[in-house]
Amino acid sequence: MKKVVMQGNEAIARGAYEAGVKVAAAYPGTPSSEILRTLAEKYPEVYAEWSANEMVAVQVAGGASIAGVRAMASMKHVGLNVASDALMTFAYTGVKGGLVIVVADDPFSHSSQNEQDSRNWARFAKVPMLEPSDSQECKDFTKIAFEISEKFDTPVLIRSETRVSHSDSIVELGERVEPNIPIGLDPKEAPKYTMVPAYVRQRRIFVEERMKRLEEYADTFQYNVMEINDTRYGIISSGVSYLYAKEVFPDWSFLKLGMVWPLPKKLIEEFFKKVKKVAIVEELDPFLETEIRAMGFKIWHGKDVVPKMYELSPEKVEQALKGNKFKPPKIRFDTSNLPKRPPNLCPGCSHRPLFYALKKLGLFVFGDIGCYTLATSPPLEAIHTTICMGAGVGMAHGASKALGKEGPGKACAVLGDSTFLHAGIPPLMNVAYNKGNSTTIVLDNKTTAMTGHQEHPGSGYTARLEPTVAVNYEELGKALGVKSIRYVNPYNVKETMDIIREEVNKDEPSLIICKDSPCILLRRAKPLEKFKYRGYSVDEEKCRGCRVCLEINCPAISWIKQEGTTKDGHRRKGVSYINRDLCVGCSVCEQICKFEAIKPIEK
Amino acid sequence: MEKRDKVTNVFLSGVGGQGTILASNILAAVFSSAGYDVKKAEVHGMAQRGGDVTTHFRFGKKVYSPLIKFGDADYLLAFELLEGLRYINWVKDDGKIVLNNHKIYPPVVNLGEMEYPENIPDIFRRYFNGNVYVVEGVEIARRLGNIQAANVVLIGAFSNFFPEIKEELWIESIKSLIPERIQELNIKAFLEGRRALS
């Protein structure tokens, strides 16, 4: 068969395709987003949707499974927290068509609000979990996960992570084979799928028995592989950690676990018999270590030397196990003091003027998950909390109840359109119902921007880019009981500040919706057309070097130290400069310049 | 074709939006077509928004880790000078460095709070002598009509280190990864980069 270079996420999608999956659902989240995108773009045989959130995605996949087809849901680690309510009970009901849930962890929080280890979900939910280490395994493990799901009547978790999902390696392609399961719904199966107490207690027994059978299966599972080389030293590992360990200790013995829950007890026992000193190399939590210690084995090294936070790397594994014998490469040049380059809002981004307005108003901003977390960094520093999807809306209400009469005018909640639809509706309903007075601002940029422009129920398009209905935020707000609903054009800084000031001071719930503010990178929405000029430049005769234009942290604007005087005789220490390659003409700097020193460049 | 058994490590660095990922995709296509095992790792997500971006690319008979071991890079391919300097310690003593002679100021420099380091190519030359290659990637791409093609100019320069790989294979790989309307521009960019170092 043909061999191609594939990203881990693309390989998971390919595995689902080859396994005959009929229904796939997901909510985007780094590093998992390319799984559903690949299915939507490349494999028309698979129905693929962006669901409103991860919980819905698991419900959709679960329903499809019960109707008799193979189904998959995919999400990032924190997405499974949202979906966990569904997972914990689908673990009891089991499946008809294979049901696989892919969860992609993000050690080191490259693009996440925490660093949780999703292997704990497998133990908690009492379902099996597979962990691939490269793209070929991503494909193979996805396929076999569906077989395990049907054979053992269980949802199966696949745990990926940033360095698996976002690494590329060679994959051998196979054909699509659809399973032989009768499609249809059968009311007689209600006791299996209706988790009322009487039926729960029956399925509870099944869950424990299933776990026993899965433990036996783990001992024979073809991707739990023992490699006996030098028998003095051995490593038990899985996923990408195995690859790091194999890279630096190629001659040692290995027990590579393709299935990280349940664990293969007999195989582990055999490994300890064959190898003298056994170390456990795993990222994040001491998950394997805790279990293997509980089995009564004495391990040589584990989390006593292997870091329990951030991601591992070949040199970290080498250093951990070699200890004092590890010779780090020499540092020839000290790079620790070089200017850092954190990510930033794009030039022309509609979030920039909105957060500038919030900062100028002196508001405490309950933030959320999305590109706008970039407004946290200086000099904007205009977000004061980021917890989880939808949290800002609920927190702003809680804070306003705590502050009482002192509350109005102090704070607001801010979240993106996709985030609002994902988890912002119940807390906004809660504000209205409980007679709150907090203000919620929806930054509608018409897409799920940070994860790479995925569609959502407010964007007007499906995952396959078919036009569809779009949520009307104003009507939705009204229906939830919010009476004061306003629109702002964030590119008009003064008007935006005036409207927000009015709303936050009201003693009633407010909803503010940003309009005409699509993501600046979303070509479909033609975001540049509304700008009157193609760009702006600094009039050096007028610029006093006051640095006000730098407060918006636009990548196109810099300040050059250069003593001198303006044309009308004001002494200055430097001047601002606008990079024409980067400026898109949003006019925000022009609006805030006090000396009319920023001039348009005609289109 | 002569094959290298040992794994070769290429560290790519740049700024989000410069096309380091496309560049590494070209490398993966070329070396996998040449019969090597390949692995490549990068971080997406927040890194797309003007932050620093790194990609690890490895090829050889059999590659395990997707990440290069610190200090083990055979090549550093830097699309921006400061982003090159940031990873100077990743390179082996006898490693080779290709620098795009291009500066993009990070926010702290834009704000006038820190200075952009001067003479970065000279800092590299201090440690790597004749193994430092400076390419006018952006200038060449600008002359060809689109500064976005600077990444492919760099790939062209880098291709000189692998005389065993035929020019056609590079061009075919570029064609397979780039939309048709900008293929010609990018092939020109590749060839100009290739000439710039040969």
PDB file of C-alpha atoms in Angstrom, chain A residues 5 7 30 34 110-111 134 162-163 166-170 240 242-244 246-248 312-315 318 329-333 335 337-344 346 371 373-374 379 449-452 521 547 550 553-555 557-559 561 581, chain B residues 15 25 28 32 36-46 48-52 58 64-71 80 82-83 85-86 88-93 104-117 123 126-128 142 147:
ATOM      1  CA  VAL A   5       3.862  11.519   5.510  1.00  0.00           C
ATOM      2  CA  GLN A   7       0.365  14.457  10.885  1.00  0.00           C
ATOM      3  CA  THR A  30      -5.506  22.637  20.209  1.00  0.00           C
ATOM      4  CA  GLU A  34      -7.198  18.732  12.667  1.00  0.00           C
ATOM      5  CA  HIS A 110       1.496  25.219  24.729  1.00  0.00           C
ATOM      6  CA  SER A 111      -2.042  26.421  24.082  1.00  0.00           C
ATOM      7  CA  ASP A 134       3.578   8.228  16.156  1.00  0.00           C
ATOM      8  CA  THR A 162       0.766  17.756  21.343  1.00  0.00           C
ATOM      9  CA  ARG A 163       3.889  15.875  20.207  1.00  0.00           C
ATOM     10  CA  HIS A 166       1.244  17.680  15.825  1.00  0.00           C
ATOM     11  CA  SER A 167       4.118  15.490  14.670  1.00  0.00           C
ATOM     12  CA  ASP A 168       4.399  14.084  11.187  1.00  0.00           C
ATOM     13  CA  SER A 169       5.738  10.664  10.254  1.00  0.00           C
ATOM     14  CA  ILE A 170       5.239   7.989   7.645  1.00  0.00           C
ATOM     15  CA  VAL A 240       5.820   9.774  22.842  1.00  0.00           C
ATOM     16  CA  TYR A 242       8.660   5.783  24.770  1.00  0.00           C
ATOM     17  CA  LEU A 243      10.177   7.414  21.678  1.00  0.00           C
ATOM     18  CA  TYR A 244      12.252   9.816  23.792  1.00  0.00           C
ATOM     19  CA  LYS A 246      14.226   4.697  22.991  1.00  0.00           C
ATOM     20  CA  GLU A 247      16.151   7.557  21.363  1.00  0.00           C
ATOM     21  CA  VAL A 248      18.556   7.954  24.271  1.00  0.00           C
ATOM     22  CA  LEU A 312       9.457  15.444  28.431  1.00  0.00           C
ATOM     23  CA  SER A 313      12.188  15.464  25.787  1.00  0.00           C
ATOM     24  CA  PRO A 314      15.047  13.131  24.912  1.00  0.00           C
ATOM     25  CA  GLU A 315      17.536  15.115  27.018  1.00  0.00           C
ATOM     26  CA  GLU A 318      18.552  11.029  29.571  1.00  0.00           C
ATOM     27  CA  PRO A 329      25.844  20.220  26.019  1.00  0.00           C
ATOM     28  CA  LYS A 330      27.761  23.411  26.595  1.00  0.00           C
ATOM     29  CA  ILE A 331      25.968  26.738  26.567  1.00  0.00           C
ATOM     30  CA  ARG A 332      28.067  28.787  24.194  1.00  0.00           C
ATOM     31  CA  PHE A 333      25.935  31.922  24.324  1.00  0.00           C
ATOM     32  CA  THR A 335      20.135  33.356  25.330  1.00  0.00           C
ATOM     33  CA  ASN A 337      18.160  37.635  28.238  1.00  0.00           C
ATOM     34  CA  LEU A 338      17.180  37.913  24.584  1.00  0.00           C
ATOM     35  CA  PRO A 339      13.957  39.830  23.870  1.00  0.00           C
ATOM     36  CA  LYS A 340      11.062  37.381  24.195  1.00  0.00           C
ATOM     37  CA  ARG A 341       8.499  37.004  21.454  1.00  0.00           C
ATOM     38  CA  PRO A 342       5.109  36.126  22.935  1.00  0.00           C
ATOM     39  CA  PRO A 343       2.158  35.657  20.574  1.00  0.00           C
ATOM     40  CA  ASN A 344       0.140  38.808  19.968  1.00  0.00           C
ATOM     41  CA  CYS A 346      -2.860  40.301  14.745  1.00  0.00           C
ATOM     42  CA  CYS A 371      -7.518  34.629  21.043  1.00  0.00           C
ATOM     43  CA  THR A 373      -6.407  35.823  26.164  1.00  0.00           C
ATOM     44  CA  LEU A 374      -3.595  37.524  24.214  1.00  0.00           C
ATOM     45  CA  PRO A 379       0.962  46.779  27.543  1.00  0.00           C
ATOM     46  CA  ALA A 449     -10.308  31.886  15.554  1.00  0.00           C
ATOM     47  CA  MET A 450      -7.541  30.689  17.837  1.00  0.00           C
ATOM     48  CA  THR A 451      -7.771  27.048  16.817  1.00  0.00           C
ATOM     49  CA  GLY A 452      -7.632  27.926  13.113  1.00  0.00           C
ATOM     50  CA  LEU A 521      -7.633  36.536   8.905  1.00  0.00           C
ATOM     51  CA  ARG A 547       4.027  56.527  23.163  1.00  0.00           C
ATOM     52  CA  LEU A 550       2.115  51.870  21.721  1.00  0.00           C
ATOM     53  CA  ASN A 553       0.421  46.695  21.347  1.00  0.00           C
ATOM     54  CA  CYS A 554       0.027  46.638  17.568  1.00  0.00           C
ATOM     55  CA  PRO A 555       2.785  44.592  15.888  1.00  0.00           C
ATOM     56  CA  ILE A 557       3.873  50.083  15.482  1.00  0.00           C
ATOM     57  CA  SER A 558       7.311  50.554  16.984  1.00  0.00           C
ATOM     58  CA  TRP A 559       9.070  53.364  18.815  1.00  0.00           C
ATOM     59  CA  LYS A 561      14.760  56.300  20.262  1.00  0.00           C
ATOM     60  CA  ASP A 581       4.077  45.661   5.435  1.00  0.00           C
TER      61      ASP A 581
ATOM     62  CA  VAL B  15       8.099  33.932  13.607  1.00  0.00           C
ATOM     63  CA  ASN B  25       6.619  20.082   5.029  1.00  0.00           C
ATOM     64  CA  ALA B  28       9.489  15.944   4.954  1.00  0.00           C
ATOM     65  CA  SER B  32      10.616  10.659   2.619  1.00  0.00           C
ATOM     66  CA  TYR B  36      14.334   7.945   4.489  1.00  0.00           C
ATOM     67  CA  ASP B  37      12.308   7.561   7.645  1.00  0.00           C
ATOM     68  CA  VAL B  38      11.230  11.077   8.678  1.00  0.00           C
ATOM     69  CA  LYS B  39       9.745  12.738  11.745  1.00  0.00           C
ATOM     70  CA  LYS B  40       8.757  16.330  12.257  1.00  0.00           C
ATOM     71  CA  ALA B  41       7.323  18.124  15.267  1.00  0.00           C
ATOM     72  CA  GLU B  42       5.868  21.562  15.695  1.00  0.00           C
ATOM     73  CA  VAL B  43       3.479  23.492  17.876  1.00  0.00           C
ATOM     74  CA  HIS B  44       0.350  25.043  16.393  1.00  0.00           C
ATOM     75  CA  GLY B  45      -2.248  27.189  18.099  1.00  0.00           C
ATOM     76  CA  MET B  46      -1.031  30.272  19.891  1.00  0.00           C
ATOM     77  CA  GLN B  48       0.435  31.264  14.866  1.00  0.00           C
ATOM     78  CA  ARG B  49      -0.149  34.715  16.298  1.00  0.00           C
ATOM     79  CA  GLY B  50       3.238  36.354  15.770  1.00  0.00           C
ATOM     80  CA  GLY B  51       5.016  34.324  18.456  1.00  0.00           C
ATOM     81  CA  ASP B  52       8.211  32.362  17.964  1.00  0.00           C
ATOM     82  CA  ARG B  58      14.707  14.539  11.507  1.00  0.00           C
ATOM     83  CA  TYR B  64      12.440   7.462  17.026  1.00  0.00           C
ATOM     84  CA  SER B  65      11.980  10.788  18.786  1.00  0.00           C
ATOM     85  CA  PRO B  66      10.115  13.538  16.950  1.00  0.00           C
ATOM     86  CA  LEU B  67      12.119  16.059  18.995  1.00  0.00           C
ATOM     87  CA  ILE B  68      15.814  16.736  18.466  1.00  0.00           C
ATOM     88  CA  LYS B  69      17.941  16.305  21.564  1.00  0.00           C
ATOM     89  CA  PHE B  70      19.134  19.657  22.916  1.00  0.00           C
ATOM     90  CA  GLY B  71      22.560  20.414  21.438  1.00  0.00           C
ATOM     91  CA  GLU B  80      14.489  35.479  11.288  1.00  0.00           C
ATOM     92  CA  LEU B  82      16.710  36.858  16.549  1.00  0.00           C
ATOM     93  CA  GLU B  83      14.821  33.566  16.294  1.00  0.00           C
ATOM     94  CA  LEU B  85      20.114  33.391  17.870  1.00  0.00           C
ATOM     95  CA  ARG B  86      17.566  32.144  20.398  1.00  0.00           C
ATOM     96  CA  ILE B  88      22.174  28.870  18.922  1.00  0.00           C
ATOM     97  CA  ASN B  89      22.828  26.374  21.705  1.00  0.00           C
ATOM     98  CA  TRP B  90      20.797  23.681  19.996  1.00  0.00           C
ATOM     99  CA  VAL B  91      23.431  23.315  17.280  1.00  0.00           C
ATOM    100  CA  LYS B  92      26.344  20.864  17.373  1.00  0.00           C
ATOM    101  CA  ASP B  93      29.862  22.315  17.319  1.00  0.00           C
ATOM    102  CA  ILE B 104      11.082  41.271  12.833  1.00  0.00           C
ATOM    103  CA  TYR B 105      10.882  43.298  16.029  1.00  0.00           C
ATOM    104  CA  PRO B 106       9.169  41.616  18.984  1.00  0.00           C
ATOM    105  CA  PRO B 107       6.840  43.755  21.166  1.00  0.00           C
ATOM    106  CA  VAL B 108       9.491  44.665  23.766  1.00  0.00           C
ATOM    107  CA  VAL B 109      11.671  46.085  21.006  1.00  0.00           C
ATOM    108  CA  ASN B 110       8.706  47.889  19.405  1.00  0.00           C
ATOM    109  CA  LEU B 111       8.031  49.485  22.785  1.00  0.00           C
ATOM    110  CA  GLY B 112      11.633  50.663  23.007  1.00  0.00           C
ATOM    111  CA  GLU B 113      12.142  48.687  26.229  1.00  0.00           C
ATOM    112  CA  MET B 114      14.838  46.385  24.839  1.00  0.00           C
ATOM    113  CA  GLU B 115      17.195  46.584  21.885  1.00  0.00           C
ATOM    114  CA  TYR B 116      17.245  44.121  19.049  1.00  0.00           C
ATOM    115  CA  PRO B 117      20.615  42.312  19.222  1.00  0.00           C
ATOM    116  CA  ILE B 123      27.808  36.104  16.859  1.00  0.00           C
ATOM    117  CA  ARG B 126      32.354  33.496  16.470  1.00  0.00           C
ATOM    118  CA  TYR B 127      31.342  29.909  17.281  1.00  0.00           C
ATOM    119  CA  PHE B 128      30.817  28.268  13.901  1.00  0.00           C
ATOM    120  CA  ARG B 142      10.527  40.785  -2.795  1.00  0.00           C
ATOM    121  CA  ILE B 147       7.993  38.397   0.323  1.00  0.00           C
TER     122      ILE B 147
END
